[in-house]
Structures are given as C-alpha cells and as structure tokens.
Coordinates of C-alpha atoms in Angstrom, one line a residue:
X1 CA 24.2 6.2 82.5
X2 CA 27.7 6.2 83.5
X3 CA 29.8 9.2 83.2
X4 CA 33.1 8.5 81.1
X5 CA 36.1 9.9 79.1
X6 CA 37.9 8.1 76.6
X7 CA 41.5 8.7 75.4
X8 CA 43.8 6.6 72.9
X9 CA 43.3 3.9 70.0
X10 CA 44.2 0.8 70.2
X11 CA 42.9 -2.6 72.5
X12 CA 40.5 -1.4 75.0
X13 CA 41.1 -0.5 78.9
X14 CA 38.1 0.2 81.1
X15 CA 39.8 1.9 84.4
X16 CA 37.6 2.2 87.4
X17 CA 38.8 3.9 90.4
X18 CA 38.3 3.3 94.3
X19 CA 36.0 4.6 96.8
X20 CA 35.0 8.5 97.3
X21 CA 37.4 8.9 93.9
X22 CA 36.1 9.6 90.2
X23 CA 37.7 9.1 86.9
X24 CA 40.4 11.6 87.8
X25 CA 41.9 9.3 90.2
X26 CA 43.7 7.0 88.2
X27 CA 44.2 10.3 85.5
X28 CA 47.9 9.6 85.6
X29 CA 47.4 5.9 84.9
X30 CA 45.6 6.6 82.0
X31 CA 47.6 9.2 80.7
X32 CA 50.2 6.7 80.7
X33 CA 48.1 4.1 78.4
X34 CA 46.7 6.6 76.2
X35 CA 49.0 6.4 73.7
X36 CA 49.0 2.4 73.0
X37 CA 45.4 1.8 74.4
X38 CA 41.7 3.5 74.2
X39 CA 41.1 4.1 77.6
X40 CA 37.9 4.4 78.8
X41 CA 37.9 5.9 82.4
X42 CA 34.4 5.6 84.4
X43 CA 32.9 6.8 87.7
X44 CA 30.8 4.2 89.3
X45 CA 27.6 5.2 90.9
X46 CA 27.1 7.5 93.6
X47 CA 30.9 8.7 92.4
X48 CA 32.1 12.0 90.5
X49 CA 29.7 12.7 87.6
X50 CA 27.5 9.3 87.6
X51 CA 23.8 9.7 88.8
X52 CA 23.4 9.1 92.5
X53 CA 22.0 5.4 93.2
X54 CA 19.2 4.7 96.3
X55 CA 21.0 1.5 96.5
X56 CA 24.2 -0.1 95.4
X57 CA 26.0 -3.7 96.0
X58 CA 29.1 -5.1 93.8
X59 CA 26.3 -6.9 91.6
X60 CA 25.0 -3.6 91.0
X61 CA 27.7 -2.0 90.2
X62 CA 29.0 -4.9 87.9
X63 CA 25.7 -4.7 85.8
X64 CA 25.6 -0.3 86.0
X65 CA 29.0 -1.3 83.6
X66 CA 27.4 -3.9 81.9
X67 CA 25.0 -1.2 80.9
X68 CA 27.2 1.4 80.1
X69 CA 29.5 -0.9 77.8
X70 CA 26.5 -2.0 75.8
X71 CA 25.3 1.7 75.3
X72 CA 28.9 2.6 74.4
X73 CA 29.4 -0.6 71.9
X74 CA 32.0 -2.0 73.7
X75 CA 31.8 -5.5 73.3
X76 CA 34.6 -6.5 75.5
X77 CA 38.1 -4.6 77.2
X78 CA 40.4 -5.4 79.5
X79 CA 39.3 -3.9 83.4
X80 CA 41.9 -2.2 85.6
X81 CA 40.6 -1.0 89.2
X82 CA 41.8 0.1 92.2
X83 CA 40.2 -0.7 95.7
X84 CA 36.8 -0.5 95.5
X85 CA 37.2 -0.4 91.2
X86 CA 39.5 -3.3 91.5
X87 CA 36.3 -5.4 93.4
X88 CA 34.1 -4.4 91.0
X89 CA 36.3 -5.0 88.1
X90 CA 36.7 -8.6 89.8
X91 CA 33.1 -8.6 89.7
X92 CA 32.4 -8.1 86.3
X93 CA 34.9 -10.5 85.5
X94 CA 33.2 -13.4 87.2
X95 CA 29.4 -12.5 86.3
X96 CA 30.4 -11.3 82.7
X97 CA 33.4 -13.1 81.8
X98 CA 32.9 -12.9 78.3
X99 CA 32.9 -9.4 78.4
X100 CA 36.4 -8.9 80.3
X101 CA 39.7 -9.9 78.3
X102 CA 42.9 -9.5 80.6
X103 CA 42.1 -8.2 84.5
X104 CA 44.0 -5.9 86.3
X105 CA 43.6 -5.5 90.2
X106 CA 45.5 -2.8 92.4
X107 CA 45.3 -3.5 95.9
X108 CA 42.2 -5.3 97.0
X109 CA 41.4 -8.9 97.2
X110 CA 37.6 -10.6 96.7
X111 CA 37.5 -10.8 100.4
X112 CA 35.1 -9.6 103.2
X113 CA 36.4 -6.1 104.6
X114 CA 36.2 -5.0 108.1
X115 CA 34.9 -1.3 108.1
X116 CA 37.6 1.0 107.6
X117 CA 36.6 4.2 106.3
X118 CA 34.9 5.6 109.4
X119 CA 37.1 7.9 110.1
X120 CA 37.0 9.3 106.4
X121 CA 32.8 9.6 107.3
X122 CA 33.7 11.8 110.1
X123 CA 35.5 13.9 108.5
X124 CA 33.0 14.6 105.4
X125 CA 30.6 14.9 108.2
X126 CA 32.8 17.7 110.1
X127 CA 32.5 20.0 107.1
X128 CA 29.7 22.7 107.4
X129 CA 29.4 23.6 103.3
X130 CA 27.5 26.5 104.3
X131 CA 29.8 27.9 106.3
X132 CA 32.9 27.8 104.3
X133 CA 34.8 29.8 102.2
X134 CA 37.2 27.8 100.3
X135 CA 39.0 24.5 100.3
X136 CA 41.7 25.3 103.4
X137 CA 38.1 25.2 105.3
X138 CA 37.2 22.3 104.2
X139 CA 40.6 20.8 105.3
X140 CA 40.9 21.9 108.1
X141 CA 37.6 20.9 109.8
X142 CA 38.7 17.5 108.3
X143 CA 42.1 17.2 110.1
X144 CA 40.8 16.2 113.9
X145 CA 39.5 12.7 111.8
X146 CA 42.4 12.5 109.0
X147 CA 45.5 13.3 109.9
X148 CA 47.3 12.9 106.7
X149 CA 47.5 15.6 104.6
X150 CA 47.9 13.5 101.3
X151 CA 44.2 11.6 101.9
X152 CA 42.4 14.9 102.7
X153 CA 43.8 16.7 99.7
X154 CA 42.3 13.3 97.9
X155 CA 39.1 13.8 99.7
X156 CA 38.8 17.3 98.9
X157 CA 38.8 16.4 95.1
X158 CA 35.1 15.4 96.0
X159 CA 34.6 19.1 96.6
X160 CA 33.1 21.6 94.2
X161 CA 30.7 25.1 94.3
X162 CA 28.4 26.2 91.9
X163 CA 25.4 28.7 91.6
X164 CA 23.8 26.9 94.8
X165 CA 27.1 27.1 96.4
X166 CA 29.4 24.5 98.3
X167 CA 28.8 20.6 97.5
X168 CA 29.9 17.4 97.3
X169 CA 30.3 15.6 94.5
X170 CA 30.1 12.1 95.7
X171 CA 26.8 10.7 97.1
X172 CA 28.0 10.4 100.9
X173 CA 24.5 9.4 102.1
X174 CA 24.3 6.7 99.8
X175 CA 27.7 5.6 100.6
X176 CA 27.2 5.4 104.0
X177 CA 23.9 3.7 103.7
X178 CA 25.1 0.5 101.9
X179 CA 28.9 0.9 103.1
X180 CA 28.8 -3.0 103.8
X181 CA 27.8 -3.8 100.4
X182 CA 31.1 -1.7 99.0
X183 CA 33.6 -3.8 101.8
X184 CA 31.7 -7.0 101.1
X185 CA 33.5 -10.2 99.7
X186 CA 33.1 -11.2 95.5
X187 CA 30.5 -13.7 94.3
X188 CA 31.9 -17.2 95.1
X189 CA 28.2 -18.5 93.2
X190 CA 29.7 -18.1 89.7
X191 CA 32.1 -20.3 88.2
X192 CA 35.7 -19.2 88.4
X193 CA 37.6 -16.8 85.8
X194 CA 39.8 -18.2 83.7
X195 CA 41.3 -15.4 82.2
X196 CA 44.6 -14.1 83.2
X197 CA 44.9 -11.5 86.1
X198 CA 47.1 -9.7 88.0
X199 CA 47.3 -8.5 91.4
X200 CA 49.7 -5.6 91.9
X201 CA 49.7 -4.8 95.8
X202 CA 51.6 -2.1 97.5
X203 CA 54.6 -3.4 99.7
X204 CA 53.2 -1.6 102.6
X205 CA 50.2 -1.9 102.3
X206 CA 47.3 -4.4 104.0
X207 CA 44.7 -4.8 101.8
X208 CA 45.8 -7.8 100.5
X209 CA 47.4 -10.2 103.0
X210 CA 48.6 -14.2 102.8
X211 CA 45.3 -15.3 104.2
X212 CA 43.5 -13.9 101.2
X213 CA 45.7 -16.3 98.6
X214 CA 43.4 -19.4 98.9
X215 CA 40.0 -17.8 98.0
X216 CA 41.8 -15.3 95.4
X217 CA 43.4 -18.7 93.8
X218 CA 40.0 -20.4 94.0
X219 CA 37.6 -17.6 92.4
X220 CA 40.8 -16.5 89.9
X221 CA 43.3 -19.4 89.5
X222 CA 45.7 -18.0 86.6
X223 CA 46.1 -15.0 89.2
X224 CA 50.0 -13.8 89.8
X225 CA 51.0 -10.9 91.8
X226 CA 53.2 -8.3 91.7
X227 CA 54.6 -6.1 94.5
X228 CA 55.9 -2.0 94.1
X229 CA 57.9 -1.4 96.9
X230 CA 58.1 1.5 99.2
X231 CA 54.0 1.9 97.8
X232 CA 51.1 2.0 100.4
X233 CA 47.6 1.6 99.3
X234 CA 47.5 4.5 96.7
X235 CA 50.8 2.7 94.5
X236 CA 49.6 3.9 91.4
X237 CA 49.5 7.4 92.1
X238 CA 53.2 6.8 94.1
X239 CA 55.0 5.1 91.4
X240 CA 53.2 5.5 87.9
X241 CA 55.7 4.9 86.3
X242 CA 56.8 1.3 87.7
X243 CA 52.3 0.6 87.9
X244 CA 52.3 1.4 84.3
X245 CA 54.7 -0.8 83.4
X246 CA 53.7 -3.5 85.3
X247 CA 50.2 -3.0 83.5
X248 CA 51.7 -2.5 79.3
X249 CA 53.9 -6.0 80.3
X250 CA 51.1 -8.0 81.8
X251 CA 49.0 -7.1 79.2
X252 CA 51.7 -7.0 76.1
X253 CA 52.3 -11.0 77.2

C-alpha cells in the first residue's frame, strides 16, 4: 500500500509530488491547505516510503491510488500534482473520473516527454554509499552532473542511513528501468474529463509549451491556465504563497 500523511478537515486534497520527490516535496503546499482542507499527501511507487514496484507505467500508478483511496475510504478528492504527480493525477482523472472532483496540475502537460533526467541518473550513479560519510559527499560527487546547488539539495532528500548504513530512498533501478513509461504521454483511449482543471505553469519554465494546448484542450476541455512569474519548474516551492492561492481560488469557485 501507499505510504501517506494526512493533515486538516474539511473537502479532500490528494497531493502527489514529481519524480525522485516523496510527500515532503509539496510539504509547504500542504501546509498551506491544512487548515481549510484534509490533505492527504502520497508517495507513488518506487518513491519515499511506498514499496518498490518491478514495473510501473502512468496506468499503474493511476490504479496503485485507486487502491490506496479505497483502503483509506476515500470515495472521491480533488488531485493536485506536480510533474510526474501532475501526469498521474491527470491520469486518474481520465480513467477514474468519478473518483476525482476539481484537478490541479503544476507544470506538466499529457504529452510525450523527450528524456530529460539523464543527467540526474548520473549523478545518483556517481555516489559510492559505501564510501561516504555524510551528505557534503554525497553532493559533491553529484556536482560534475548537476550543477545547481538547489536540485542536488532536492536530490539529496532521497538520502538516508540506517543500521545497514548509507541508502537511497527512492527505487533508482526501477526508475531507470521503466523511465519511458514515467515521460510517456496520458491515455487519449478514454473519453475526455469534464471536470474543471487548472494548469498552473511556471513563466520560465518548458514543460508546458503552445504546442501542447490542442491535445491538453482535447483530453481536458474546461482546462485554464495560470502563469507565476519569475517561477521555473519547481513554482510551488518558489512562490507558495502565490501557488497556494492560485489553488484555494480555483478550487473555492
């Protein structure tokens, strides 16, 4: 089963973060919501504290949710996800669309990726965990691949050492063993969602572009988008603030 916190009372939020994150990702966001919402916070297989998976695709990961809501008697909620928790929030929300209420999706669009992350493979793979002794390391060995500080210190949130020593905590084999399936485009086989969503993109960012408005339209036609300036790809954890409010109006409407 899924690993998840809950916070709040109130309508319920399922937030699912992006690749190599956990539930800790988006802990501002939810933070934030706590106090008008129950927020339920997830990590998706082969992520955080969630059992490691032989093999994962969006349809999986839609249905691992399916799963968990059902053993948690929650009939229905409104999905927030960023990246790769965005696509499989999307996902849900066109397999399952009685389950999904209002749809939240930060930076990522139901398209086809082109790989992206290689870099970030590198770099888990530069790290000898049995020949380190602390986190500055660990960064380190990861700078010749990542060169910005702010998405190694994210990376090294995957780090953590116990009896057996040094680990990770996400499932970096299984990862990069069904990588394509995590970049790969929505189901365009179900019929489209009807519900109200909203995109919220960050201005400098490129995951989603103009191209990427016809099949978004098609697959989620009451879609709007909103735009946080001066945000890259990681908006909500830039501006929470302005995210958050983009979110309670959105969903308040």
């Amino acid at each position: 089963m899924l690993f998840h916190r809950q916070w709040g009372d109130g309508e319920s939020i399922v937030a699912i973060h992006g690749l190599f994150g956990s539930i800790e990702n988006l802990g501002m966001i939810t933070r934030l919501l706590k106090d008008e919402y129950a927020v339920y916070a997830i990590d998706l297989p082969n992520h955080g504290r969630s059992p490691p998976i032989v093999k994962v695709s969006l349809s999986f990961m839609a249905e691992a949710v399916i799963e968990w809501m059902d053993t948690t008697a929650l009939e229905k909620a409104h999905f927030l996800g960023h990246s790769l928790g965005g696509k499989v929030a999307m996902e849900i929300a066109l397999r399952y669309p009685s389950r999904v209420d209002k749809l939240i999706v930060a930076d990522i669009a139901p398209v086809d990726y082109p790989r992206r992350h290689d870099d970030v493979f590198a770099a888990f793979q530069a790290v000898d965990l049995e020949n380190i002794s602390g986190r500055n390391d660990v960064d380190k060995a990861m700078q010749n691949h990542v060169a910005e500080a702010s998405t190694r210190s994210f990376l090294l949130k995957n780090l953590q050492k116990n009896a057996g020593g040094w680990q990770w905590r996400v499932n970096l084999e299984g990862l990069y063993k069904d990588y394509e399936h995590y970049i790969a485009g929505n189901t365009t086989e179900e019929p489209a969602f009807a519900k109200p969503v909203l995109f919220i993109k960050g201005e400098h960012s490129n995951y989603i572009l103009p191209e990427h408005r016809e099949l978004t339209l098609a697959l989620f036609p009451k879609a709007s988008i909103k735009v946080i300036h001066d945000t890259k790809h990681w908006l909500h954890a830039e501006k929470p603030d302005i995210f958050t409010g983009m979110v309670k109006r959105f969903l308040a409407d």
